[in-house]
Coordinates of C-alpha atoms in Angstrom, one line a residue:
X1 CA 114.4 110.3 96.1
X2 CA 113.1 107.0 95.6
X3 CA 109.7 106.4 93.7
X4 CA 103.6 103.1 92.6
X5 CA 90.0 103.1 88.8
X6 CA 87.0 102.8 90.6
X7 CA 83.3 102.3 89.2
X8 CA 80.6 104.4 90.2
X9 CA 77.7 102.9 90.3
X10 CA 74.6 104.3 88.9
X11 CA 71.9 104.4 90.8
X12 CA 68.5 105.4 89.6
X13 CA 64.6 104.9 89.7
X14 CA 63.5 101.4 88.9
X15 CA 60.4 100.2 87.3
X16 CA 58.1 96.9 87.2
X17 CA 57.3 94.5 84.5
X18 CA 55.1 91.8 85.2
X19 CA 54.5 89.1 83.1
X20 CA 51.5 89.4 81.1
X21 CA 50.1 92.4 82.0
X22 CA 50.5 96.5 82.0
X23 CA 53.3 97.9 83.9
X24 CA 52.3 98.4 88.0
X25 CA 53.4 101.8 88.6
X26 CA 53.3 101.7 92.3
X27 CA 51.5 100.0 95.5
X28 CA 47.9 102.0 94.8
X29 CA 47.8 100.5 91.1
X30 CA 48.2 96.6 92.1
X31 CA 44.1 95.5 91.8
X32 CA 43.0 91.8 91.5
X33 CA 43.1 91.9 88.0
X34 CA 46.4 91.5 87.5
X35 CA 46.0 88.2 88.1
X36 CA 46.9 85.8 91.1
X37 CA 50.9 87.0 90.9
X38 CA 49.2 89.9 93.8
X39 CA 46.6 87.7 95.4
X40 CA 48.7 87.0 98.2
X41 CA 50.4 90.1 99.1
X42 CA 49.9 93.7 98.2
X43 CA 52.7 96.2 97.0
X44 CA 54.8 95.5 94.2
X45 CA 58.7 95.7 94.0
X46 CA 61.1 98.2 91.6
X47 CA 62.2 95.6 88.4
X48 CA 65.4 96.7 86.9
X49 CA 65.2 94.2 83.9
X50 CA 63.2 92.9 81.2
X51 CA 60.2 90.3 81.0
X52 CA 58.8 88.2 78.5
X53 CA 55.1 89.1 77.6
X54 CA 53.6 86.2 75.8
X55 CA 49.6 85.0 77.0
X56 CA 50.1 83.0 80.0
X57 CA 48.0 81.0 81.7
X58 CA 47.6 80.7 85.8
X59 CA 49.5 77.3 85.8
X60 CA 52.6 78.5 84.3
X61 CA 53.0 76.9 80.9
X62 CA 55.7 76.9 78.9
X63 CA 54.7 80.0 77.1
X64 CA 55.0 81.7 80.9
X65 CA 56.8 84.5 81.7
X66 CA 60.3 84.6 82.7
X67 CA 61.7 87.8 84.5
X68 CA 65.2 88.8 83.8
X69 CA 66.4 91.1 86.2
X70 CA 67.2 92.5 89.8
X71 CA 63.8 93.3 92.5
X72 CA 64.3 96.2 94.8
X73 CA 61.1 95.2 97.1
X74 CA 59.7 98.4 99.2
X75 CA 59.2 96.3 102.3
X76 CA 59.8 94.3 105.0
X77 CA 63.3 92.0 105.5
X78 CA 64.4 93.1 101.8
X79 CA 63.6 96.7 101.8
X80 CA 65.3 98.3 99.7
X81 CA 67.9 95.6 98.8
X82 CA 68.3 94.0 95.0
X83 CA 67.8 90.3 95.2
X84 CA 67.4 88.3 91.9
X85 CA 64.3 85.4 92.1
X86 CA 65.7 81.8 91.4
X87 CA 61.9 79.8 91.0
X88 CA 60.9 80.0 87.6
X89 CA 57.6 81.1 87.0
X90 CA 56.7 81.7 90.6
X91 CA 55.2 84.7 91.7
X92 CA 57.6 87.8 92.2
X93 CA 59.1 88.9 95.7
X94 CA 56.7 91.3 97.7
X95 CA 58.9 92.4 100.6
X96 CA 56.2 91.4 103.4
X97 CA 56.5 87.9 102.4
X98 CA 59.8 86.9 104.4
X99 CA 61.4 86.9 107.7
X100 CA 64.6 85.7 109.4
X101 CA 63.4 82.4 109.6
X102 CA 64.0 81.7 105.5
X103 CA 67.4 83.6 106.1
X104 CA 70.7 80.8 105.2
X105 CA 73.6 81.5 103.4
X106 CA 74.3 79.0 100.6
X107 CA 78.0 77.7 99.0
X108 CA 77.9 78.6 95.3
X109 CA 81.0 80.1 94.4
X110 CA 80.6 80.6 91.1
X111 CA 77.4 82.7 91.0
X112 CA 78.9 84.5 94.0
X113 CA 81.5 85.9 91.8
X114 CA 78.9 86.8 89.2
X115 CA 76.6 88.7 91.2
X116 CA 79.9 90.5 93.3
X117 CA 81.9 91.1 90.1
X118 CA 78.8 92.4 87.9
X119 CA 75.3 93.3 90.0
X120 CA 75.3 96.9 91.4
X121 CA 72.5 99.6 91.4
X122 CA 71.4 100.3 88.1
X123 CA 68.6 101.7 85.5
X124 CA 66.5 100.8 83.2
X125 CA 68.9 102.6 80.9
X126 CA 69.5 100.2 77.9
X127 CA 73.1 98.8 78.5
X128 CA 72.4 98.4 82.3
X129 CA 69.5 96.5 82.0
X130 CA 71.8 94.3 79.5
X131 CA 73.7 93.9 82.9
X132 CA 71.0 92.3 84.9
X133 CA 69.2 90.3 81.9
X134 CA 72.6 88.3 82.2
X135 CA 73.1 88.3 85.6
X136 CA 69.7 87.0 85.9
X137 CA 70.2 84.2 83.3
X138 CA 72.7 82.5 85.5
X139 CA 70.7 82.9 89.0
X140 CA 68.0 81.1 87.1
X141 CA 70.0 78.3 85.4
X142 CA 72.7 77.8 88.1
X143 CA 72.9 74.8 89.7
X144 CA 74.5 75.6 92.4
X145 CA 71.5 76.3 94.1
X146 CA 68.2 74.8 94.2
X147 CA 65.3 75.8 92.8
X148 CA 61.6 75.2 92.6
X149 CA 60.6 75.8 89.1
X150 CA 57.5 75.7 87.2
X151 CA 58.9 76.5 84.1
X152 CA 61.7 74.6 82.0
X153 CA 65.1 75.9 82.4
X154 CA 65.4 78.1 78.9
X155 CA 68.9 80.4 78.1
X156 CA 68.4 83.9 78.0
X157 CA 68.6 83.3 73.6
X158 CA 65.4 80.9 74.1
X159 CA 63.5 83.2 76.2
X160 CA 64.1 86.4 74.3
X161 CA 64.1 84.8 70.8
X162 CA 60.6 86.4 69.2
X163 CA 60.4 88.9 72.6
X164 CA 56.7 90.3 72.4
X165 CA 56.9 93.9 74.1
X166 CA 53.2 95.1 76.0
X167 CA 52.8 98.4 73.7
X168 CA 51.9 100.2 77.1
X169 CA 55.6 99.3 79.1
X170 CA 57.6 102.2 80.5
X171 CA 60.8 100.3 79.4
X172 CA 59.7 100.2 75.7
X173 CA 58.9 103.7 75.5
X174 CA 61.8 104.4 77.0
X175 CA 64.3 103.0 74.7
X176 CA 62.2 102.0 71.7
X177 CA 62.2 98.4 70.4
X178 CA 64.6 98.6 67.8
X179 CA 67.3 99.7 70.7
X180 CA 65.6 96.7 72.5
X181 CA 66.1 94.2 70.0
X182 CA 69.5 95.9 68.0
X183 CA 71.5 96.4 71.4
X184 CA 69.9 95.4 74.6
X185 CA 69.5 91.6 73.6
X186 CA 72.7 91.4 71.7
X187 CA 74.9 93.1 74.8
X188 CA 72.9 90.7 77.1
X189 CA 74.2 87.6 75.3
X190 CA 77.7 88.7 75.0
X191 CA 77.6 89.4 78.9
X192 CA 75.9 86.2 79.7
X193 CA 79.0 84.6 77.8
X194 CA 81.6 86.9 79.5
X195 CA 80.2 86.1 83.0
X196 CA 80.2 82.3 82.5
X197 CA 83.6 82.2 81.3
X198 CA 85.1 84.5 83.9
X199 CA 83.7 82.4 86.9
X200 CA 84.5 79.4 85.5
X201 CA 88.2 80.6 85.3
X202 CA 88.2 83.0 88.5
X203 CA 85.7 81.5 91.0
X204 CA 88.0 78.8 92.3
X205 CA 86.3 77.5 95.7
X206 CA 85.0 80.9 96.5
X207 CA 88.2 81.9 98.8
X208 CA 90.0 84.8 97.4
X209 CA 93.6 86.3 98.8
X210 CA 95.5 89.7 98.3
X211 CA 99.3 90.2 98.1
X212 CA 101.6 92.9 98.3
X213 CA 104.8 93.3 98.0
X214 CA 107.4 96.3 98.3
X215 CA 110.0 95.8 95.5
X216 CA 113.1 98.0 96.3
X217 CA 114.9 97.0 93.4
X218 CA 111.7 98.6 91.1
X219 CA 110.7 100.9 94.1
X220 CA 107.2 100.1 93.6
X221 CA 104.7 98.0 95.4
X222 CA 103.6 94.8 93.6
X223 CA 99.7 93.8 94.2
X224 CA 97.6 91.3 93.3
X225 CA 94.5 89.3 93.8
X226 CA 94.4 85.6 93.5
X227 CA 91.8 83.0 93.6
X228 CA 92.0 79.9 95.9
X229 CA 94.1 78.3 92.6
X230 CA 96.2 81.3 92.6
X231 CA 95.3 82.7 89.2
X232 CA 95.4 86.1 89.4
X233 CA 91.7 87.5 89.4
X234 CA 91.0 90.9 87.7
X235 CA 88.4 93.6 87.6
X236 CA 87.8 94.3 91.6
X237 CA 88.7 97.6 93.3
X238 CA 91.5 97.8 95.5
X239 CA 92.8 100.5 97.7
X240 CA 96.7 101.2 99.2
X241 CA 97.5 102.3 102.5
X242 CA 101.1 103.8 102.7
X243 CA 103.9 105.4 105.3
X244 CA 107.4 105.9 104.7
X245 CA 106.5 106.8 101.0
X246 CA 104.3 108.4 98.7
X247 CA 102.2 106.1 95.9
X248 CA 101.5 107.5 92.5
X249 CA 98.2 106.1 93.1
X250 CA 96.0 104.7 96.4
X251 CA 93.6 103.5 94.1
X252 CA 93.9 100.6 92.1
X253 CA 91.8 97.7 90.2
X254 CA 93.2 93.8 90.1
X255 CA 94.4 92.5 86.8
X256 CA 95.2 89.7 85.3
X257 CA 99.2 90.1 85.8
X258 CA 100.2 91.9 89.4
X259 CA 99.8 95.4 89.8
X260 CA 102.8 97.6 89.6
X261 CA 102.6 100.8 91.2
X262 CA 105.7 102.9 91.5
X263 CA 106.5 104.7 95.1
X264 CA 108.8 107.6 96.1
X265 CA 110.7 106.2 99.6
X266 CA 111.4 109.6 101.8
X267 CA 115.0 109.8 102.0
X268 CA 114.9 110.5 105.9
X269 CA 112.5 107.5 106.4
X270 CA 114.0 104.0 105.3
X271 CA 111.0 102.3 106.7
X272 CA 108.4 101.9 104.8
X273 CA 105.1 100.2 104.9
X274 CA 102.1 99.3 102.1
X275 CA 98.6 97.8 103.0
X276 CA 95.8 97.1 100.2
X277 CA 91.9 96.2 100.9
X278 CA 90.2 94.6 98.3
X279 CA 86.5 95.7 99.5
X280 CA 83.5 94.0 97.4
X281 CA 84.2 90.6 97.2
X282 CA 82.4 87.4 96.6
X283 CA 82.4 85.1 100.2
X284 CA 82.0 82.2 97.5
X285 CA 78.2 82.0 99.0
X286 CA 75.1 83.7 98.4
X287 CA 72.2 84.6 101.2
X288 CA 69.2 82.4 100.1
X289 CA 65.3 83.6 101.2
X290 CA 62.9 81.7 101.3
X291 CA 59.4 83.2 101.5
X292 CA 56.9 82.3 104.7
X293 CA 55.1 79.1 102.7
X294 CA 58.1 77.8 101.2
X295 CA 57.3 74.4 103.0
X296 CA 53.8 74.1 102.4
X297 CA 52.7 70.8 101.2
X298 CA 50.4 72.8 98.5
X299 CA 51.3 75.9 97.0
X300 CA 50.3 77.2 93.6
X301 CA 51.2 80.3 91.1
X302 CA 50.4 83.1 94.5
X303 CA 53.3 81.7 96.4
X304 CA 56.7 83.5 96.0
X305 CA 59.9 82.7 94.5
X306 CA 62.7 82.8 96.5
X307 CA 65.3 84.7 96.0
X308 CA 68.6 85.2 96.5
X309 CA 71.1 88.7 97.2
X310 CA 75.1 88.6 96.9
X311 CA 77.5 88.7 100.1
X312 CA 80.2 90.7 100.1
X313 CA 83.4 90.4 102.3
X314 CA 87.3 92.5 102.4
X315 CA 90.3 90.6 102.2
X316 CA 93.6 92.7 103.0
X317 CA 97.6 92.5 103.0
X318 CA 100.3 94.2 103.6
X319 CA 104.4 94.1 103.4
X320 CA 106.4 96.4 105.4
X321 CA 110.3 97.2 104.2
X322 CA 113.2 98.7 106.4
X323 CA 115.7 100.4 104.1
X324 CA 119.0 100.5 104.5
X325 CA 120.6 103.1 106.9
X326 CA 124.1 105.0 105.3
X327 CA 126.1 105.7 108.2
X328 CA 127.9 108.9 108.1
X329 CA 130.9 108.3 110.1
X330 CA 133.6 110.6 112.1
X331 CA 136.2 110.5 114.3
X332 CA 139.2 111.5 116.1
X333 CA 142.6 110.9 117.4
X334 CA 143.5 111.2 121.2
X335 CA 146.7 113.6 119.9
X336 CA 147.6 115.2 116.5
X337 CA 151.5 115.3 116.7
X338 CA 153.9 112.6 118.4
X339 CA 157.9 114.0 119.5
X340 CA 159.4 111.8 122.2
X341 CA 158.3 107.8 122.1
X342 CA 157.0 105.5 123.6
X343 CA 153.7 106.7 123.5
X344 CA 149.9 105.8 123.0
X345 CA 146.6 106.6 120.5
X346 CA 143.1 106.5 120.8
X347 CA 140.6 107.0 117.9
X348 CA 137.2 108.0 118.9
X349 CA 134.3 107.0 116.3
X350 CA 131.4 108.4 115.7
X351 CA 128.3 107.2 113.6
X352 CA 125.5 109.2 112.3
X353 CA 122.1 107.8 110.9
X354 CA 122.6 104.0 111.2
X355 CA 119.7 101.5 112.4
X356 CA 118.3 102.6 115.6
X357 CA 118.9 99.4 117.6
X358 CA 120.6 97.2 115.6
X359 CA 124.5 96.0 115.8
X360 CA 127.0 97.4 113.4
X361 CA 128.3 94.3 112.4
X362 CA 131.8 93.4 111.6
X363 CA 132.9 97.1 112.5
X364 CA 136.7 97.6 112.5
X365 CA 139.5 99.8 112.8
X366 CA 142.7 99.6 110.5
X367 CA 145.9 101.5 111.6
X368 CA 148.3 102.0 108.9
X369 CA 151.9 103.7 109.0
X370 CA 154.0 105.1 106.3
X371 CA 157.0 106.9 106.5
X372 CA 157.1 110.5 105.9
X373 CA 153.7 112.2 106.1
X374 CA 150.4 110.5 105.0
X375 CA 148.6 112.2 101.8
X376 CA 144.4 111.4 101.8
X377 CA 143.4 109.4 99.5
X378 CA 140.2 107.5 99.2
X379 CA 142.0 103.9 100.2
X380 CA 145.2 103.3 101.4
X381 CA 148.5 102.7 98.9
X382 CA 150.1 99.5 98.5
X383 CA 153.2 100.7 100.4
X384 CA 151.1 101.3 103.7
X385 CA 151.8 98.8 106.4
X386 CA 148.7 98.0 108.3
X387 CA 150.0 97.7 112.1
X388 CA 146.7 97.4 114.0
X389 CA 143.4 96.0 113.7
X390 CA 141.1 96.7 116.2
X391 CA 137.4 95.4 116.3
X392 CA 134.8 97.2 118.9
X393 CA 131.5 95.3 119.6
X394 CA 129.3 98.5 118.3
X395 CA 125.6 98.9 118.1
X396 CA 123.5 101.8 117.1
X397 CA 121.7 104.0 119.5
X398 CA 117.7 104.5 119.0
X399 CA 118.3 107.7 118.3
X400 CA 120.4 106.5 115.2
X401 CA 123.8 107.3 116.4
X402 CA 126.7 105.7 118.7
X403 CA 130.2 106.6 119.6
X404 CA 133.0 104.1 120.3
X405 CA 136.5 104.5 120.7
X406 CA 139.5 101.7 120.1
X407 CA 141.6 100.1 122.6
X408 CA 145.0 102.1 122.8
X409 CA 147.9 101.8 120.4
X410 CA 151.0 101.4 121.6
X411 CA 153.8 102.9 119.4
X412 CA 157.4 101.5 121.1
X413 CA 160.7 103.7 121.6
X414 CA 161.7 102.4 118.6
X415 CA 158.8 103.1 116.0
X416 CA 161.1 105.8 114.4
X417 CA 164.0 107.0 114.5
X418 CA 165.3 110.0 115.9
X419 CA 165.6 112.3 113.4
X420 CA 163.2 111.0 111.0
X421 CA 159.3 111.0 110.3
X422 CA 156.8 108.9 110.1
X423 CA 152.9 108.5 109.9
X424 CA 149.8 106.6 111.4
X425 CA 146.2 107.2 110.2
X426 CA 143.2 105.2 111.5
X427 CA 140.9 104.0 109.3
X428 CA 137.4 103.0 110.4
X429 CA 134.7 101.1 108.1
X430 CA 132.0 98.0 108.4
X431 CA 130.3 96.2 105.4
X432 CA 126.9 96.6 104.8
X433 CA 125.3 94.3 107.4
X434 CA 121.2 94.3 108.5
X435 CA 119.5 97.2 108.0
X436 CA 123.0 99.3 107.9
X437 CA 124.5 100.2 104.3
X438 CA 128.4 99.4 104.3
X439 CA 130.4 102.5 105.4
X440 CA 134.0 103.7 105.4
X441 CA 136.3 106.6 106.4
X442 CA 138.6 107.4 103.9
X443 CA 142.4 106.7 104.0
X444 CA 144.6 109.8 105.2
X445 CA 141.9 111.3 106.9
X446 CA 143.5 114.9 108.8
X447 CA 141.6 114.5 112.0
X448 CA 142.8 110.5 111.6
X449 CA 146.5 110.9 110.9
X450 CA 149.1 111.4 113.9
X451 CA 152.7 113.0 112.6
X452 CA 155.5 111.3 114.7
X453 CA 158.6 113.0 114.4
X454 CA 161.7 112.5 117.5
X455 CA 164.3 114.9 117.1
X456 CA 168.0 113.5 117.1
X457 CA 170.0 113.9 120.9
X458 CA 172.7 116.7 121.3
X459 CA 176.1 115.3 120.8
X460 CA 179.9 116.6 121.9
X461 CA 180.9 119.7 119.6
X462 CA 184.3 118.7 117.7
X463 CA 185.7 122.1 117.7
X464 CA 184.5 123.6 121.2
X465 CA 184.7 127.1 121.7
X466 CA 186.1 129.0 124.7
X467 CA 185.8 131.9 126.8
X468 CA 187.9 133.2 129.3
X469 CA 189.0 136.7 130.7
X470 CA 192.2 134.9 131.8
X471 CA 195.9 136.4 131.0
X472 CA 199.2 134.7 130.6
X473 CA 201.9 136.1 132.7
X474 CA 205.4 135.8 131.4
X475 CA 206.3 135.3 135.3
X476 CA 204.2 132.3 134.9
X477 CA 204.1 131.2 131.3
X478 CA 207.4 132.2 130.6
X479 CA 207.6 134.7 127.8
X480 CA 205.3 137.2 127.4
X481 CA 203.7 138.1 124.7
X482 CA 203.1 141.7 125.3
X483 CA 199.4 141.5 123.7
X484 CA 197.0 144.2 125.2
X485 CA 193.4 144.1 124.0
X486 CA 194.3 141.4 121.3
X487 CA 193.8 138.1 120.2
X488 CA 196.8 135.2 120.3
X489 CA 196.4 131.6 119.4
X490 CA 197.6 129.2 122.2
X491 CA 198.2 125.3 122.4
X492 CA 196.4 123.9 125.4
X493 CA 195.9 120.0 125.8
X494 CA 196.3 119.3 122.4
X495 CA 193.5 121.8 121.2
X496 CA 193.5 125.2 119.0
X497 CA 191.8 127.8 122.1
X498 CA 191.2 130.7 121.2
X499 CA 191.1 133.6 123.8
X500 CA 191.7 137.5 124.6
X501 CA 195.6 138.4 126.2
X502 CA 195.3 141.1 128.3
X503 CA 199.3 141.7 129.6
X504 CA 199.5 142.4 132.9
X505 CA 201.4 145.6 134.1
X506 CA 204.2 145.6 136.4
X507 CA 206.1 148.1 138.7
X508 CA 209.4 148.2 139.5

């Protein structure tokens, strides 16, 4: 047998800070009191970050409020979705306030890969809120997109530097200020500078490309995901599709170097196939909203930011690899045993498990003769003499399989001797070609090997022997010899004959 993490996001409750005043704990607690932020629509949306809370005034000086963080508004077109404002010191997103018409999708690769790499659902908890404290710092100072501030573009540092915290906030009870200040705003900075750097180096134009290969030589699959400047870019969660194997894991996460993962290839299945989808990742644009008024020639602290949510897209690949088929091969000859010449042999081959389809390339037959009877052995001896070579035009059944038989051999009058023995054996093979590992029978094979043996042809005996109930007469022959129911030795013609006398009886 051959032989290759994912993220859950946390999702919880969100709250809302607004700049300047107490925390809005839902729709029924907005009044006019909190200032002009609500004067234009009611409702408030969830806030899953932090917010400065120096005195502001209603034109936004530059002692305003910043917010730092992701809005889940309750209504309308963004129900429900988190989109991060990009108008500094405008008034936060209330759902009611857009509509299709301030829908457009705008190019800005690297803040794409921020907010697909890093901005998922998360809590107020204190190292998620970290999380969208430097998310947020980017969608405010990037400029890849534009923006209609009213406040001077600050870093995250400048903004939080000397943080005043509204005694009665939800998130300061929460996690205390100490944790605020000890490991909320020192995490936020670090992942501000994490995110910049990785965007800067992975972001390329925005287009982003999986590979895959099948390695047979490591029997594992080889994945990657590369930017649009082929650097390999890390950190997004990929899943394997597989047949013809099993993968030590279907779940994987890019890297910085390919991705090996090992895979068992099923003996009985050569083919084998691997798929990955990268789901989650950055289009190398954003989807920009603009509120209704966003082209008024007037507008003041009630109108809305915009805002902006991340796209996502899926890129797949896949590789596919045919392993190679070992043929099993055997085969037989048209007659075991050879005693009167001239005579012919056919070998009839048979293959087992090669490539469905494809040609068995260079396939050939060797005949060999020795004298004497042929031992098997694995190839043939140097004292064989090949006599015959054929070489069929074979090609594999889709069922795996094909039979093929040579031409005929002819083996003259002459071939042996009488008297004497001598061997052929067929010997059928093909190097490894296509999909189809090289194959050979071995030399000597029984059900190969034809035994030729012509006995010698009778010859004249030197010494005949012969039989006869004949007598010799003395009237005939002269003298007789008197031998009844005896044996005499006579001379006839030169030869020794031996016979039985029998003497003939006479009257007078």
């Amino acid at each position: 047998m051959r032989r290759l993490r994912r993220r859950l996001p946390v999702v919880g409750t969100t709250i809302a800070l607004v700049a300047g005043s107490a925390l809005l704990a839902s729709p029924a607690a907005a009044a006019p009191e909190f200032g002009p932020q609500l004067s234009t629509y009611e409702g408030e949306p969830d806030f899953t970050g932090v917010t400065t809370n120096p005195e502001t005034d209603d034109q936004g000086g530059v002692e305003n409020a910043t917010m730092y963080g992701a809005y889940i508004p309750p209504s309308g077109p963004l129900s429900d979705k988190r989109v991060w404002c990009i108008d500094r010191g405008l008034t936060q997103p209330m759902g009611d306030g857009y509509d299709e018409s301030g829908k457009s999708s705008v190019k800005a690769p690297e803040l794409a890969y921020i907010l697909a790499k890093w901005d998922e659902p998360r809590r107020d908890a204190a190292d998620e809120m970290a999380h969208d404290m430097a998310i947020s710092e980017h969608v405010h100072s990037s400029d890849e997109i534009d923006h209609r501030d009213i406040l001077d573009d600050r870093s995250l540092q400048e903004v939080t530097d000397g943080i005043g915290w509204n005694e009665d906030s939800k998130n300061l009870k929460d996690i205390g200020a100490d944790t605020f200040h000890d490991d909320v705003l020192p995490k936020a900075y670090d992942l501000s500078a994490l995110m910049d750097d990785e965007a800067a180096k992975y972001a390329g134009d925005g287009s982003y490309t999986a590979k895959v290969t099948i390695d047979e030589d490591s029997e594992a699959a080889i994945v990657s995901l590369v930017n649009s400047e082929g650097v390999s870019v890390p950190g997004f969660d990929g899943e394997l599709t597989v047949d013809g194997a099993t993968a030590e894991t279907t779940e994987i996460t890019s890297g910085e170097e390919p991705v090996e993962v090992p895979l068992d290839f099923a003996d009985d299945v050569p083919d084998a196939s691997v798929s990955v989808k990268f789901s989650g990742l950055p289009t190398g644009s954003v989807t920009q909203w603009n509120p209704k008024d966003f082209d008024a020639a007037d507008y003041d602290r009630a109108n809305l930011q915009a805002v902006i949510e991340k796209q996502e897209t899926t890129v797949e690949a896949s590789d596919s690899y045919q392993g190679l088929y070992s043929p099993n091969v055997s085969s037989q000859v048209s007659v075991d045993e050879i005693t009167d010449l001239p005579a012919k042999v056919t070998d009839k081959v048979r293959l087992e498990n090669c490539a469905p389809g494809e040609p068995v390339e260079d396939a050939k037959v060797e005949v060999y003769a020795e004298e004497g009877r042929i031992s098997e052995s694995e190839s043939a001896p140097e004292d064989a003499e090949l006599i015959e070579t054929f070489t069929p035009d074979v090609t594999c059944g889709d069922d795996g399989s094909v039979e093929f038989e040579t031409d005929e051999l002819s083996l003259d009058a002459d071939f042996v001797t009488p008297g004497e023995e001598k061997s052929v054996t067929f010997v059928a093979s093909a190097p490894a070609a296509g999909s189809n590992e090289a194959w050979s029978h071995g030399y000597g094979v029984p059900s190969e090997t034809v035994n030729i043996a012509v006995p010698e042809a009778d010859k004249p005996d030197d010494h005949p022997v012969v039989k006869t109930g004949a007598y010799v007469d003395t009237a005939d022959t002269g003298a007789n010899w008197k031998l009844i129911g005896g044996a005499g030795l006579l001379t006839a013609a030169g030869g020794l004959i031996i016979g039985t006398v029998r003497r003939r009886m006479t009257r007078n």
